[in-house]
Tab-separated table of C-alpha atoms and ligand atoms in Angstrom:
chain	number	residue	atom	x	y	z
A	1	UNK	CA	6.067	27.380	9.618
A	2	UNK	CA	8.006	26.899	12.847
A	3	UNK	CA	10.636	24.168	12.711
A	4	UNK	CA	12.957	24.836	15.671
A	5	UNK	CA	11.735	21.987	17.857
A	6	UNK	CA	11.894	19.468	14.989
A	7	UNK	CA	15.387	20.699	14.120
A	8	UNK	CA	16.467	20.041	17.702
A	9	UNK	CA	14.914	16.566	17.666
A	10	UNK	CA	16.700	15.868	14.407
A	11	UNK	CA	20.070	16.767	15.958
A	12	UNK	CA	19.390	14.453	18.883
A	13	UNK	CA	17.948	11.748	16.648
A	14	UNK	CA	20.904	11.664	14.271
A	15	UNK	CA	23.120	10.621	17.179
A	16	UNK	CA	21.003	7.601	18.099
A	17	UNK	CA	18.776	6.689	15.133
A	18	UNK	CA	19.940	5.909	11.625
A	19	UNK	CA	18.715	8.765	9.391
A	20	UNK	CA	17.080	10.184	12.525
A	21	UNK	CA	14.080	7.850	12.304
A	22	UNK	CA	13.121	4.229	11.557
A	23	UNK	CA	12.718	3.996	7.776
A	24	UNK	CA	14.436	5.719	4.859
A	25	UNK	CA	11.097	6.938	3.523
A	26	UNK	CA	10.421	8.980	6.691
A	27	UNK	CA	13.822	10.673	6.866
A	28	UNK	CA	15.910	13.359	5.198
A	29	UNK	CA	15.805	11.509	1.861
A	30	UNK	CA	12.174	12.622	1.505
A	31	UNK	CA	11.982	15.512	3.980
A	32	UNK	CA	14.763	18.018	3.429
A	33	UNK	CA	16.625	19.317	5.397
A	34	UNK	CA	15.040	17.191	8.133
A	35	UNK	CA	11.681	15.596	8.844
A	36	UNK	CA	9.144	17.157	11.190
A	37	UNK	CA	8.747	15.111	14.380
A	38	UNK	CA	5.115	14.361	15.275
A	39	UNK	CA	3.373	13.920	18.583
A	40	UNK	CA	-0.390	13.871	18.014
A	41	UNK	CA	-3.110	12.935	15.531
A	42	UNK	CA	-6.890	13.302	15.651
A	43	UNK	CA	-9.268	12.600	12.797
A	44	UNK	CA	-7.635	13.759	9.563
A	45	UNK	CA	-5.229	16.131	11.386
A	46	UNK	CA	-1.847	15.699	12.957
A	47	UNK	CA	0.451	18.015	14.905
A	48	UNK	CA	4.233	18.177	15.047
A	49	UNK	CA	6.451	19.101	17.983
A	50	UNK	CA	6.516	22.755	16.846
A	51	UNK	CA	2.723	22.841	17.134
A	52	UNK	CA	2.148	22.969	13.359
A	53	UNK	CA	-1.186	21.456	12.339
A	54	UNK	CA	-1.521	19.437	9.147
A	55	UNK	CA	-4.365	17.911	7.178
A	56	UNK	CA	-2.967	14.428	6.729
A	57	UNK	CA	-3.214	12.790	3.290
A	58	UNK	CA	-0.416	10.278	3.916
A	59	UNK	CA	-2.337	8.571	6.719
A	60	UNK	CA	0.409	6.281	7.831
A	61	UNK	CA	0.966	4.996	4.260
A	62	UNK	CA	-2.649	3.885	4.113
A	63	UNK	CA	-2.926	2.319	7.550
A	64	UNK	CA	-5.703	4.642	8.765
A	65	UNK	CA	-8.993	4.383	6.868
A	66	UNK	CA	-10.778	5.947	9.871
A	67	UNK	CA	-8.099	8.591	10.437
A	68	UNK	CA	-6.252	9.171	13.713
A	69	UNK	CA	-7.537	8.320	17.184
A	70	UNK	CA	-11.063	7.382	16.153
A	71	UNK	CA	-13.175	7.584	19.350
A	72	UNK	CA	-14.340	3.963	19.109
A	73	UNK	CA	-10.780	2.725	18.574
A	74	UNK	CA	-9.565	4.747	21.569
A	75	UNK	CA	-12.368	3.350	23.691
A	76	UNK	CA	-11.908	-0.287	22.741
A	77	UNK	CA	-8.138	-0.141	23.208
A	78	UNK	CA	-8.494	1.575	26.609
A	79	UNK	CA	-10.904	-1.118	27.705
A	80	UNK	CA	-9.056	-4.083	26.297
A	81	UNK	CA	-5.566	-3.122	27.428
A	82	UNK	CA	-6.859	-3.650	30.959
A	83	UNK	CA	-7.363	-7.298	30.027
A	84	UNK	CA	-3.831	-7.861	28.774
A	85	UNK	CA	-1.872	-6.903	25.710
A	86	UNK	CA	-0.845	-10.171	24.098
A	87	UNK	CA	-1.176	-13.824	25.040
A	88	UNK	CA	0.221	-15.761	22.060
A	89	UNK	CA	-2.644	-18.200	22.577
A	90	UNK	CA	-5.757	-18.845	20.529
A	91	UNK	CA	-8.030	-15.789	20.997
A	92	UNK	CA	-11.764	-15.174	20.962
A	93	UNK	CA	-11.233	-11.922	19.036
A	94	UNK	CA	-9.315	-13.628	16.219
A	95	UNK	CA	-12.270	-15.935	15.594
A	96	UNK	CA	-14.700	-13.006	15.526
A	97	UNK	CA	-12.558	-10.941	13.180
A	98	UNK	CA	-11.791	-13.860	10.854
A	99	UNK	CA	-15.547	-14.544	10.608
A	100	UNK	CA	-16.181	-10.914	9.709
A	101	UNK	CA	-13.459	-10.945	7.056
A	102	UNK	CA	-14.623	-14.208	5.499
A	103	UNK	CA	-18.135	-12.752	5.397
A	104	UNK	CA	-16.855	-9.812	3.350
A	105	UNK	CA	-14.563	-11.692	0.975
A	106	UNK	CA	-16.215	-14.007	-1.568
A	107	UNK	CA	-12.978	-15.692	-2.497
A	108	UNK	CA	-11.851	-16.422	1.067
A	109	UNK	CA	-12.669	-19.412	3.309
A	110	UNK	CA	-9.872	-19.029	5.821
A	111	UNK	CA	-7.567	-16.374	7.232
A	112	UNK	CA	-4.194	-16.483	8.961
A	113	UNK	CA	-3.060	-13.405	10.896
A	114	UNK	CA	0.468	-11.989	10.796
A	115	UNK	CA	1.894	-8.573	11.655
A	116	UNK	CA	3.166	-6.836	8.536
A	117	UNK	CA	2.544	-6.913	4.820
A	118	UNK	CA	6.116	-8.074	4.295
A	119	UNK	CA	5.613	-11.176	6.425
A	120	UNK	CA	2.275	-11.921	4.823
A	121	UNK	CA	3.760	-11.728	1.304
A	122	UNK	CA	6.730	-13.868	2.316
A	123	UNK	CA	4.376	-16.492	3.713
A	124	UNK	CA	2.068	-16.411	0.706
A	125	UNK	CA	4.955	-17.103	-1.641
A	126	UNK	CA	6.127	-19.982	0.522
A	127	UNK	CA	2.593	-21.391	0.509
A	128	UNK	CA	2.388	-21.162	-3.264
A	129	UNK	CA	5.674	-23.006	-3.605
A	130	UNK	CA	4.776	-25.605	-0.980
A	131	UNK	CA	1.388	-26.277	-2.483
A	132	UNK	CA	2.479	-26.570	-6.110
A	133	UNK	CA	5.953	-27.997	-5.658
A	134	UNK	CA	7.164	-25.396	-8.160
A	135	UNK	CA	10.092	-23.082	-7.413
A	136	UNK	CA	9.560	-19.868	-9.281
A	137	UNK	CA	7.298	-16.911	-8.644
A	138	UNK	CA	6.464	-14.283	-11.208
A	139	UNK	CA	6.296	-10.666	-10.082
A	140	UNK	CA	6.127	-7.435	-12.049
A	141	UNK	CA	8.407	-4.469	-12.569
A	142	UNK	CA	7.571	-1.634	-10.203
A	143	UNK	CA	5.469	-3.779	-7.860
A	144	UNK	CA	6.571	-3.737	-4.242
A	145	UNK	CA	5.717	-6.582	-1.911
A	146	UNK	CA	7.741	-5.626	1.160
A	147	UNK	CA	11.386	-6.074	1.889
A	148	UNK	CA	11.766	-9.865	2.007
A	149	UNK	CA	14.904	-10.821	0.022
A	150	UNK	CA	13.121	-13.016	-2.508
A	151	UNK	CA	10.752	-10.237	-3.596
A	152	UNK	CA	13.112	-7.297	-3.414
A	153	UNK	CA	13.712	-7.210	-7.146
A	154	UNK	CA	12.797	-4.514	-9.677
A	155	UNK	CA	10.591	-2.591	-7.229
A	156	UNK	CA	12.249	0.815	-7.433
A	157	UNK	CA	12.200	3.380	-10.231
A	158	UNK	CA	15.309	3.081	-12.403
A	159	UNK	CA	16.645	4.855	-15.493
A	160	UNK	CA	14.758	3.272	-18.421
A	161	UNK	CA	18.041	2.516	-20.138
A	162	UNK	CA	18.782	-0.087	-17.437
A	163	UNK	CA	15.491	-1.981	-17.673
A	164	UNK	CA	16.242	-4.153	-20.692
A	165	UNK	CA	13.871	-5.440	-23.353
A	166	UNK	CA	10.231	-5.696	-22.227
A	167	UNK	CA	10.230	-9.365	-23.326
A	168	UNK	CA	12.973	-10.091	-20.833
A	169	UNK	CA	13.203	-7.330	-18.199
A	170	UNK	CA	16.529	-7.076	-16.406
A	171	UNK	CA	16.008	-8.199	-12.817
A	172	UNK	CA	17.374	-5.409	-10.673
A	173	UNK	CA	17.985	-6.227	-6.999
A	174	UNK	CA	16.827	-3.347	-4.800
A	175	UNK	CA	19.353	-3.693	-2.016
A	176	UNK	CA	22.886	-4.593	-1.109
A	177	UNK	CA	23.136	-7.707	0.985
A	178	UNK	CA	20.972	-9.868	-1.262
A	179	UNK	CA	22.547	-13.025	-2.610
A	180	UNK	CA	21.834	-13.942	-6.254
A	181	UNK	CA	20.275	-17.131	-4.810
A	182	UNK	CA	17.592	-15.131	-3.053
A	183	UNK	CA	16.113	-13.824	-6.302
A	184	UNK	CA	17.190	-16.614	-8.647
A	185	UNK	CA	13.640	-18.027	-8.550
A	186	UNK	CA	11.882	-14.665	-8.876
A	187	UNK	CA	10.902	-13.926	-12.468
A	188	UNK	CA	9.998	-10.396	-13.491
A	189	UNK	CA	7.586	-9.331	-16.225
A	190	UNK	CA	6.085	-6.096	-17.534
A	191	UNK	CA	2.705	-5.330	-15.911
A	192	UNK	CA	-0.477	-4.169	-17.639
A	193	UNK	CA	0.604	-6.057	-20.776
A	194	UNK	CA	-1.258	-9.341	-21.197
A	195	UNK	CA	0.906	-10.544	-24.084
A	196	UNK	CA	4.033	-10.111	-21.982
A	197	UNK	CA	2.523	-12.319	-19.294
A	198	UNK	CA	1.410	-14.984	-21.749
A	199	UNK	CA	4.884	-15.144	-23.265
A	200	UNK	CA	6.401	-15.910	-19.849
A	201	UNK	CA	3.706	-18.434	-18.971
A	202	UNK	CA	4.118	-20.246	-22.312
A	203	UNK	CA	7.803	-20.536	-21.664
A	204	UNK	CA	7.919	-21.256	-17.936
A	205	UNK	CA	4.501	-22.059	-16.418
A	206	UNK	CA	5.673	-25.564	-15.499
A	207	UNK	CA	8.145	-23.945	-13.080
A	208	UNK	CA	5.964	-21.071	-11.771
A	209	UNK	CA	4.137	-21.508	-8.462
A	210	UNK	CA	2.246	-18.200	-8.596
A	211	UNK	CA	1.773	-14.989	-10.497
A	212	UNK	CA	1.725	-12.239	-7.874
A	213	UNK	CA	0.768	-8.615	-8.285
A	214	UNK	CA	-0.735	-5.539	-6.753
A	215	UNK	CA	-4.154	-5.022	-8.356
A	216	UNK	CA	-3.343	-1.330	-8.719
A	217	UNK	CA	0.303	-0.357	-9.045
A	218	UNK	CA	0.516	1.727	-5.922
A	219	UNK	CA	4.195	2.094	-5.225
A	220	UNK	CA	4.834	4.051	-8.441
A	221	UNK	CA	2.199	6.684	-7.865
A	222	UNK	CA	-1.173	5.155	-8.709
A	223	UNK	CA	-1.342	3.198	-11.963
A	224	UNK	CA	-4.700	1.516	-12.584
A	225	UNK	CA	-4.927	-1.810	-14.403
A	226	UNK	CA	-6.078	-1.547	-18.035
A	227	UNK	CA	-9.739	-2.486	-18.520
A	228	UNK	CA	-10.072	-6.272	-18.434
A	229	UNK	CA	-6.373	-6.848	-17.702
A	230	UNK	CA	-6.765	-8.434	-14.269
A	231	UNK	CA	-9.539	-10.808	-15.360
A	232	UNK	CA	-7.395	-11.822	-18.290
A	233	UNK	CA	-4.462	-12.461	-15.926
A	234	UNK	CA	-6.710	-14.672	-13.822
A	235	UNK	CA	-7.840	-16.608	-16.924
A	236	UNK	CA	-4.242	-17.150	-18.019
A	237	UNK	CA	-3.297	-18.365	-14.532
A	238	UNK	CA	-6.120	-20.926	-14.691
A	239	UNK	CA	-5.220	-21.968	-18.224
A	240	UNK	CA	-1.548	-22.454	-17.362
A	241	UNK	CA	-2.239	-23.999	-13.926
A	242	UNK	CA	-0.444	-21.314	-11.931
A	243	UNK	CA	-1.820	-19.797	-8.700
A	244	UNK	CA	-3.111	-16.234	-8.956
A	245	UNK	CA	-1.939	-14.268	-5.921
A	246	UNK	CA	-3.268	-10.754	-5.409
A	247	UNK	CA	-1.311	-8.664	-2.918
A	248	UNK	CA	-3.997	-6.455	-1.374
A	249	UNK	CA	-1.752	-4.967	1.319
A	250	UNK	CA	-2.681	-1.501	0.045
A	251	UNK	CA	-6.027	-2.050	-1.684
A	252	UNK	CA	-7.650	-4.396	0.841
A	253	UNK	CA	-10.369	-2.883	3.050
A	254	UNK	CA	-9.885	0.369	1.184
A	255	UNK	CA	-11.147	0.179	-2.394
A	256	UNK	CA	-14.287	-1.821	-1.573
A	257	UNK	CA	-15.491	-4.124	1.229
A	258	UNK	CA	-14.019	-7.042	-0.737
A	259	UNK	CA	-10.966	-5.011	-1.815
A	260	UNK	CA	-9.657	-4.921	-5.363
A	261	UNK	CA	-10.898	-8.473	-5.897
A	262	UNK	CA	-14.470	-7.203	-5.511
A	263	UNK	CA	-13.849	-4.011	-7.492
A	264	UNK	CA	-12.453	-5.910	-10.475
A	265	UNK	CA	-14.578	-9.090	-10.116
A	266	UNK	CA	-11.697	-11.470	-9.301
A	267	UNK	CA	-11.393	-14.749	-7.405
A	268	UNK	CA	-7.691	-14.907	-6.554
A	269	UNK	CA	-6.209	-18.086	-5.069
A	270	UNK	CA	-4.229	-16.210	-2.404
A	271	UNK	CA	-4.594	-12.683	-1.022
A	272	UNK	CA	-2.589	-10.751	1.514
A	273	UNK	CA	-3.769	-7.824	3.609
A	274	UNK	CA	-2.008	-5.277	5.830
A	275	UNK	CA	-2.066	-1.510	6.235
A	276	UNK	CA	-5.798	-0.509	6.369
A	277	UNK	CA	-6.686	-3.791	8.037
A	278	UNK	CA	-5.004	-2.878	11.333
A	279	UNK	CA	-6.224	0.747	11.470
A	280	UNK	CA	-2.750	1.752	12.720
A	281	UNK	CA	-1.942	-1.472	14.591
A	282	UNK	CA	0.397	-4.020	13.033
A	283	UNK	CA	-2.098	-6.584	11.778
A	284	UNK	CA	-1.693	-8.355	8.461
A	285	UNK	CA	-3.303	-11.471	7.028
A	286	UNK	CA	-2.927	-14.164	4.431
A	287	UNK	CA	-6.260	-15.438	3.140
A	288	UNK	CA	-7.787	-17.687	0.503
A	289	UNK	CA	-9.836	-20.772	-0.212
A	290	UNK	CA	-9.412	-23.699	2.204
A	291	UNK	CA	-7.464	-25.914	-0.191
A	292	UNK	CA	-4.791	-23.195	-0.426
A	293	UNK	CA	-4.845	-21.999	3.181
A	294	UNK	CA	-4.664	-25.511	4.605
A	295	UNK	CA	-1.140	-25.776	3.194
A	296	UNK	CA	0.078	-24.072	6.390
A	297	UNK	CA	-1.740	-26.391	8.793
A	298	UNK	CA	0.523	-28.087	11.311
A	299	UNK	CA	3.537	-26.358	9.808
A	300	UNK	CA	3.476	-28.307	6.517
A	301	UNK	CA	4.326	-24.939	5.027
A	302	UNK	CA	5.696	-23.126	7.993
A	303	UNK	CA	4.196	-19.936	9.321
A	304	UNK	CA	5.093	-19.019	12.895
A	305	UNK	CA	5.349	-15.777	14.872
A	306	UNK	CA	5.268	-14.813	18.557
A	307	UNK	CA	3.431	-11.617	17.701
A	308	UNK	CA	0.926	-13.104	15.221
A	309	UNK	CA	-2.695	-12.018	15.706
A	310	UNK	CA	-1.879	-9.080	18.012
A	311	UNK	CA	-4.798	-8.979	20.424
A	312	UNK	CA	-5.266	-5.227	20.753
A	313	UNK	CA	-4.842	-4.748	17.039
A	314	UNK	CA	-7.605	-7.243	16.332
A	315	UNK	CA	-10.020	-5.188	18.442
A	316	UNK	CA	-9.087	-2.221	16.259
A	317	UNK	CA	-9.747	-4.326	13.132
A	318	UNK	CA	-13.200	-5.214	14.433
A	319	UNK	CA	-14.111	-1.561	14.973
A	320	UNK	CA	-12.661	-0.576	11.599
A	321	UNK	CA	-14.740	-3.215	9.791
A	322	UNK	CA	-17.888	-2.204	11.677
A	323	UNK	CA	-17.351	1.485	10.950
A	324	UNK	CA	-16.475	1.056	7.280
A	325	UNK	CA	-19.460	-1.191	6.560
A	326	UNK	CA	-22.025	0.763	8.608
A	327	UNK	CA	-24.972	2.219	6.593
A	328	UNK	CA	-24.482	-0.097	3.657
A	329	UNK	CA	-20.722	0.504	3.317
A	330	UNK	CA	-20.912	4.301	3.602
A	331	UNK	CA	-17.277	4.414	4.802
A	332	UNK	CA	-16.020	2.874	1.559
A	333	UNK	CA	-18.195	5.219	-0.509
A	334	UNK	CA	-16.856	8.244	1.356
A	335	UNK	CA	-13.231	7.224	0.805
A	336	UNK	CA	-13.901	6.844	-2.911
A	337	UNK	CA	-15.832	10.082	-3.194
A	338	UNK	CA	-13.053	12.094	-1.541
A	339	UNK	CA	-10.360	10.377	-3.621
A	340	UNK	CA	-12.281	11.158	-6.837
A	341	UNK	CA	-12.827	14.780	-5.811
A	342	UNK	CA	-9.179	15.273	-4.923
A	343	UNK	CA	-8.116	13.804	-8.258
A	344	UNK	CA	-10.479	15.894	-10.392
A	345	UNK	CA	-9.836	19.136	-8.548
A	346	UNK	CA	-6.047	18.728	-8.383
A	347	UNK	CA	-6.005	18.043	-12.116
A	348	UNK	CA	-8.089	21.171	-12.707
A	349	UNK	CA	-5.742	23.216	-10.486
A	350	UNK	CA	-2.716	21.926	-12.428
A	351	UNK	CA	-4.311	22.830	-15.779
A	352	UNK	CA	-5.200	26.269	-14.463
A	353	UNK	CA	-1.615	26.856	-13.294
A	354	UNK	CA	-0.140	25.496	-16.529
A	355	UNK	CA	1.728	22.769	-14.648
A	356	UNK	CA	2.441	19.343	-16.162
A	357	UNK	CA	1.001	17.587	-13.132
A	358	UNK	CA	-1.167	14.527	-13.792
A	359	UNK	CA	-3.165	13.063	-10.914
A	360	UNK	CA	-4.310	9.449	-11.223
A	361	UNK	CA	-6.442	7.550	-8.756
A	362	UNK	CA	-8.352	4.432	-8.008
A	363	UNK	CA	-10.962	5.355	-5.425
A	364	UNK	CA	-9.321	6.760	-2.341
A	365	UNK	CA	-5.736	6.305	-3.563
A	366	UNK	CA	-4.483	9.244	-5.655
A	367	UNK	CA	-1.127	10.683	-6.604
A	368	UNK	CA	0.222	13.682	-8.489
A	369	UNK	CA	3.007	12.932	-10.973
A	370	UNK	CA	4.821	15.662	-12.886
A	371	UNK	CA	5.079	14.262	-16.408
A	372	UNK	CA	4.656	15.409	-19.991
A	373	UNK	CA	2.451	12.392	-20.711
A	374	UNK	CA	-1.346	12.633	-20.469
A	375	UNK	CA	-1.442	9.352	-18.602
A	376	UNK	CA	1.006	6.986	-16.893
A	377	UNK	CA	0.012	3.468	-17.878
A	378	UNK	CA	2.983	1.514	-16.579
A	379	UNK	CA	6.246	1.389	-14.695
A	380	UNK	CA	8.401	2.258	-17.711
A	381	UNK	CA	6.350	5.374	-18.482
A	382	UNK	CA	6.758	6.422	-14.847
A	383	UNK	CA	10.529	5.800	-14.881
A	384	UNK	CA	10.975	7.600	-18.215
A	385	UNK	CA	8.984	10.718	-17.445
A	386	UNK	CA	8.185	11.301	-13.751
A	387	UNK	CA	9.935	14.410	-12.438
A	388	UNK	CA	10.433	13.273	-8.849
A	389	UNK	CA	12.259	16.439	-7.762
A	390	UNK	CA	9.282	18.502	-8.881
A	391	UNK	CA	6.901	16.326	-6.857
A	392	UNK	CA	9.166	16.832	-3.804
A	393	UNK	CA	9.027	20.594	-4.276
A	394	UNK	CA	5.220	20.492	-4.635
A	395	UNK	CA	4.744	18.311	-1.536
A	396	UNK	CA	7.139	20.501	0.478
A	397	UNK	CA	5.180	23.590	-0.598
A	398	UNK	CA	1.927	21.936	0.507
A	399	UNK	CA	3.382	21.057	3.907
A	400	UNK	CA	4.532	24.670	4.388
A	401	UNK	CA	0.820	25.558	4.356
A	402	UNK	CA	-0.364	22.741	6.592
A	403	UNK	CA	-1.216	20.068	4.024
A	404	UNK	CA	0.647	16.828	4.555
A	405	UNK	CA	1.201	15.149	1.201
A	406	UNK	CA	3.594	12.242	1.473
A	407	UNK	CA	7.231	13.165	0.948
A	408	UNK	CA	7.771	9.713	-0.512
A	409	UNK	CA	8.005	10.560	-4.198
A	410	UNK	CA	6.905	7.192	-5.534
A	411	UNK	CA	4.086	6.383	-3.117
A	412	UNK	CA	0.578	7.831	-3.084
A	413	UNK	CA	-1.789	9.912	-0.966
A	414	UNK	CA	-5.083	8.715	0.440
A	415	UNK	CA	-8.425	9.732	1.924
A	416	UNK	CA	-9.979	8.638	5.211
A	417	UNK	CA	-13.514	8.718	6.586
A	418	UNK	CA	-12.761	11.767	8.745
A	419	UNK	CA	-11.671	14.049	5.898
A	420	UNK	CA	-14.309	16.760	5.505
A	421	UNK	CA	-15.421	18.799	2.540
A	422	UNK	CA	-13.646	21.747	4.174
A	423	UNK	CA	-10.395	19.704	4.271
A	424	UNK	CA	-10.714	19.025	0.546
A	425	UNK	CA	-11.478	22.687	-0.222
A	426	UNK	CA	-8.552	23.929	1.887
A	427	UNK	CA	-6.206	21.410	0.251
A	428	UNK	CA	-7.220	22.515	-3.235
A	429	UNK	CA	-6.807	26.182	-2.241
A	430	UNK	CA	-3.236	25.507	-1.064
A	431	UNK	CA	-2.446	23.322	-4.081
A	432	UNK	CA	-3.625	26.069	-6.429
A	433	UNK	CA	-1.354	28.583	-4.729
A	434	UNK	CA	1.662	26.260	-4.662
A	435	UNK	CA	1.198	25.246	-8.305
A	436	UNK	CA	1.026	28.886	-9.391
A	437	UNK	CA	4.173	29.737	-7.423
A	438	UNK	CA	6.223	26.797	-8.686
A	439	UNK	CA	8.448	27.214	-11.758
A	440	UNK	CA	6.890	25.562	-14.842
B	501	LIG	C1	1.638	-3.879	-2.120
B	501	LIG	C2	2.460	-3.979	-0.855
B	501	LIG	N1	2.754	-5.201	-0.358
B	501	LIG	C3	3.452	-5.349	0.768
B	501	LIG	C4	3.937	-4.251	1.461
B	501	LIG	C5	4.723	-4.427	2.723
B	501	LIG	O1	3.942	-4.117	3.830
B	501	LIG	P1	4.625	-3.682	5.220
B	501	LIG	O2	5.210	-2.327	5.015
B	501	LIG	O3	3.490	-3.712	6.194
B	501	LIG	O4	5.655	-4.703	5.531
B	501	LIG	C6	3.657	-2.974	0.993
B	501	LIG	C7	4.144	-1.793	1.715
B	501	LIG	O5	4.133	-0.686	1.237
B	501	LIG	C8	2.907	-2.838	-0.196
B	501	LIG	O6	2.642	-1.614	-0.713
């Protein structure tokens, strides 16, 4: 693989960009000795500045359910940019898109558009507090909800010896620069353990505005909820009079037309969307039943933003929703089918090569973890056993042969509607070779 041009960009970049790019996960921390610099994407492929072609399974961290430069997206953006980029006024397109979303989401009456998942989560928590008058929010170890101070607690993998007793997990701030005050009202519990949740609710429900979670733990590889767990969480939230907030930034408009809520039969009180929603444009949303959403009307609970409801992005959302739901939701079925195939065939390749690689998935989201366990059922199992260096070596080996698996060791890989059977076959062929070549 040629890397000269990327190496030169990296030298230039390091003089003017921190880590040579715009997020730690894209830089040398995950791509050693330097990241490849990209210039083009089309369908499920992307090309770097050295001309290397990759089958992309990272897909912008899940932002591209239709893949890169979908012809209808290109067309609508070309047409609409002629009419202006952004007005910061009420927009016809936001009404259309909100109507489409509400039509797809049983549990949602109203939508509010923002730009990023982080903002949406921050707003949702503020709404929960404003609506209930209660101060605390309960999140879970290993769940990431963006980089807002109040939620930046216990999201990263840590040595298990630092995590404390599961009845009372140590709250571990994920960054310097956070004041203890910013996470004082953020409680942390063990996920996928209904008794652990009930213990906290028994003790503190009178102070807890919402229980918030990803439906699938997707920032620690892919860890599915145990059968019945999410419904049980919802029941407990009702019983203890606490709002149930499902962060669907990753799962929304990916796992099913109605997201994880549909897949698992849930009626959350608040949901947030991002990533797949914008099909590569920064569009996020907070959504829910009217009695919850109306908490932000007239700034009672404040949600502002000059860039809210980005006009061009909303045209992309409209196309994405139309494409994914066409032919009785064929887009969603394809994503799931490819994710399932990748999972089964990667697992078979690992067994064949005698590697301790376990691939878990929910629909289109899948991730290989090198572990001696048969299954990773929670954050602590991931922290205790995941060999992150081995994943890095595997992903680097895949990229050498034109398969872009994310370099971010704790994230996940994904399918899009433009992946073909040949892409899957080629990926498995390369994986088989890399797994055989890697030390056991
Ligand atoms: C579950 C979840 N919530 C929120 C966020 C934050 O979204 P964004 O990166 O758009 O700010 C992420 C990002 O990875 C996420 O995975």
